Amino acid sequence: MSKDLTSVRVTHRDTIKAMQSAQLKDATDGQIAKALSQVYFMVGLRPDHYPTAEEDLFIFSYLRKNYGHRRLEELVMAFDLAINGHLDTDEIKVYDQFSIEYMVRIMNSYGRYCTQLLTKMPEIVPVARQLAPAAINKQEEIDYWKVKK
């Protein structure tokens, strides 16, 4: 069951920032490690339970292989949305173990969230236009009015 998008506090600026960050497939280990450090803090993973260096390499590889089209900031945004109850995941507690399965659950839920968001675009575009008129380009304007018919 998907959540109502109207209460989400991720702003237009957050989305633009996320879309401007590096894709996971092109990100360095250091960039991914920095993003994951933010994630670990957000979900309450204690430093003594952080993945080992070997596990980190596997996580980086897994992210690049399975979520390479996503961006660094989207990784952080996915967990931010999850801990704030905006994704359709039942259990977001990490229980001192950051596993691939846990990450996949959050990232797949984020993917469903994005799909839902895209289906709501005709409703969101007018709001985005009011909030940040300069951020809407001509093609978005054309696409909006094609759908509006």
PDB file of N, CA and C in Angstrom, residues 14-24 35 38 70-80 110:
ATOM      1  N   ASP A  14      15.339  19.635  -3.049  1.00  0.00           N
ATOM      2  CA  ASP A  14      15.946  18.343  -2.703  1.00  0.00           C
ATOM      3  C   ASP A  14      16.015  17.449  -3.939  1.00  0.00           C
ATOM      4  N   THR A  15      14.937  17.430  -4.692  1.00  0.00           N
ATOM      5  CA  THR A  15      14.875  16.591  -5.884  1.00  0.00           C
ATOM      6  C   THR A  15      15.879  17.076  -6.928  1.00  0.00           C
ATOM      7  N   ILE A  16      15.952  18.384  -7.141  1.00  0.00           N
ATOM      8  CA  ILE A  16      16.914  18.940  -8.101  1.00  0.00           C
ATOM      9  C   ILE A  16      18.333  18.608  -7.660  1.00  0.00           C
ATOM     10  N   LYS A  17      18.616  18.773  -6.370  1.00  0.00           N
ATOM     11  CA  LYS A  17      19.949  18.456  -5.839  1.00  0.00           C
ATOM     12  C   LYS A  17      20.273  16.985  -6.067  1.00  0.00           C
ATOM     13  N   ALA A  18      19.302  16.128  -5.813  1.00  0.00           N
ATOM     14  CA  ALA A  18      19.514  14.687  -6.003  1.00  0.00           C
ATOM     15  C   ALA A  18      19.812  14.372  -7.460  1.00  0.00           C
ATOM     16  N   MET A  19      19.089  14.986  -8.371  1.00  0.00           N
ATOM     17  CA  MET A  19      19.268  14.717  -9.791  1.00  0.00           C
ATOM     18  C   MET A  19      20.593  15.261 -10.328  1.00  0.00           C
ATOM     19  N   GLN A  20      21.209  16.181  -9.603  1.00  0.00           N
ATOM     20  CA  GLN A  20      22.488  16.742 -10.037  1.00  0.00           C
ATOM     21  C   GLN A  20      23.682  15.981  -9.467  1.00  0.00           C
ATOM     22  N   SER A  21      23.450  15.099  -8.521  1.00  0.00           N
ATOM     23  CA  SER A  21      24.563  14.345  -7.941  1.00  0.00           C
ATOM     24  C   SER A  21      24.965  13.209  -8.883  1.00  0.00           C
ATOM     25  N   ALA A  22      26.109  12.622  -8.614  1.00  0.00           N
ATOM     26  CA  ALA A  22      26.650  11.559  -9.469  1.00  0.00           C
ATOM     27  C   ALA A  22      25.772  10.314  -9.422  1.00  0.00           C
ATOM     28  N   GLN A  23      25.706   9.622 -10.556  1.00  0.00           N
ATOM     29  CA  GLN A  23      25.020   8.336 -10.566  1.00  0.00           C
ATOM     30  C   GLN A  23      25.865   7.353  -9.774  1.00  0.00           C
ATOM     31  N   LEU A  24      25.212   6.399  -9.122  1.00  0.00           N
ATOM     32  CA  LEU A  24      25.938   5.416  -8.331  1.00  0.00           C
ATOM     33  C   LEU A  24      26.951   4.640  -9.166  1.00  0.00           C
ATOM     34  N   ALA A  35      27.946   8.900   1.508  1.00  0.00           N
ATOM     35  CA  ALA A  35      26.483   8.813   1.490  1.00  0.00           C
ATOM     36  C   ALA A  35      26.004   7.748   2.476  1.00  0.00           C
ATOM     37  N   GLN A  38      25.990   8.855   6.091  1.00  0.00           N
ATOM     38  CA  GLN A  38      24.773   9.611   6.423  1.00  0.00           C
ATOM     39  C   GLN A  38      23.609   8.656   6.683  1.00  0.00           C
ATOM     40  N   ARG A  70      20.511   5.100 -10.251  1.00  0.00           N
ATOM     41  CA  ARG A  70      20.155   6.032  -9.167  1.00  0.00           C
ATOM     42  C   ARG A  70      21.332   6.938  -8.853  1.00  0.00           C
ATOM     43  N   ARG A  71      21.065   7.986  -8.146  1.00  0.00           N
ATOM     44  CA  ARG A  71      22.085   8.979  -7.841  1.00  0.00           C
ATOM     45  C   ARG A  71      22.433   8.943  -6.359  1.00  0.00           C
ATOM     46  N   LEU A  72      23.614   9.456  -6.035  1.00  0.00           N
ATOM     47  CA  LEU A  72      24.087   9.436  -4.643  1.00  0.00           C
ATOM     48  C   LEU A  72      23.065  10.043  -3.687  1.00  0.00           C
ATOM     49  N   GLU A  73      22.557  11.204  -4.035  1.00  0.00           N
ATOM     50  CA  GLU A  73      21.604  11.883  -3.150  1.00  0.00           C
ATOM     51  C   GLU A  73      20.289  11.110  -3.044  1.00  0.00           C
ATOM     52  N   GLU A  74      19.943  10.346  -4.076  1.00  0.00           N
ATOM     53  CA  GLU A  74      18.739   9.526  -3.994  1.00  0.00           C
ATOM     54  C   GLU A  74      18.910   8.427  -2.958  1.00  0.00           C
ATOM     55  N   LEU A  75      20.121   7.909  -2.832  1.00  0.00           N
ATOM     56  CA  LEU A  75      20.397   6.893  -1.817  1.00  0.00           C
ATOM     57  C   LEU A  75      20.065   7.443  -0.435  1.00  0.00           C
ATOM     58  N   VAL A  76      20.548   8.630  -0.157  1.00  0.00           N
ATOM     59  CA  VAL A  76      20.279   9.268   1.136  1.00  0.00           C
ATOM     60  C   VAL A  76      18.792   9.613   1.256  1.00  0.00           C
ATOM     61  N   MET A  77      18.203  10.145   0.177  1.00  0.00           N
ATOM     62  CA  MET A  77      16.793  10.533   0.187  1.00  0.00           C
ATOM     63  C   MET A  77      15.888   9.333   0.443  1.00  0.00           C
ATOM     64  N   ALA A  78      16.236   8.176  -0.117  1.00  0.00           N
ATOM     65  CA  ALA A  78      15.423   6.970   0.073  1.00  0.00           C
ATOM     66  C   ALA A  78      15.315   6.623   1.560  1.00  0.00           C
ATOM     67  N   PHE A  79      16.429   6.672   2.261  1.00  0.00           N
ATOM     68  CA  PHE A  79      16.412   6.344   3.683  1.00  0.00           C
ATOM     69  C   PHE A  79      15.754   7.449   4.502  1.00  0.00           C
ATOM     70  N   ASP A  80      15.898   8.690   4.072  1.00  0.00           N
ATOM     71  CA  ASP A  80      15.224   9.805   4.743  1.00  0.00           C
ATOM     72  C   ASP A  80      13.709   9.625   4.646  1.00  0.00           C
ATOM     73  N   TYR A 110      11.655   2.789  -2.377  1.00  0.00           N
ATOM     74  CA  TYR A 110      11.904   4.116  -2.958  1.00  0.00           C
ATOM     75  C   TYR A 110      11.563   4.103  -4.454  1.00  0.00           C
TER      76      TYR A 110
END
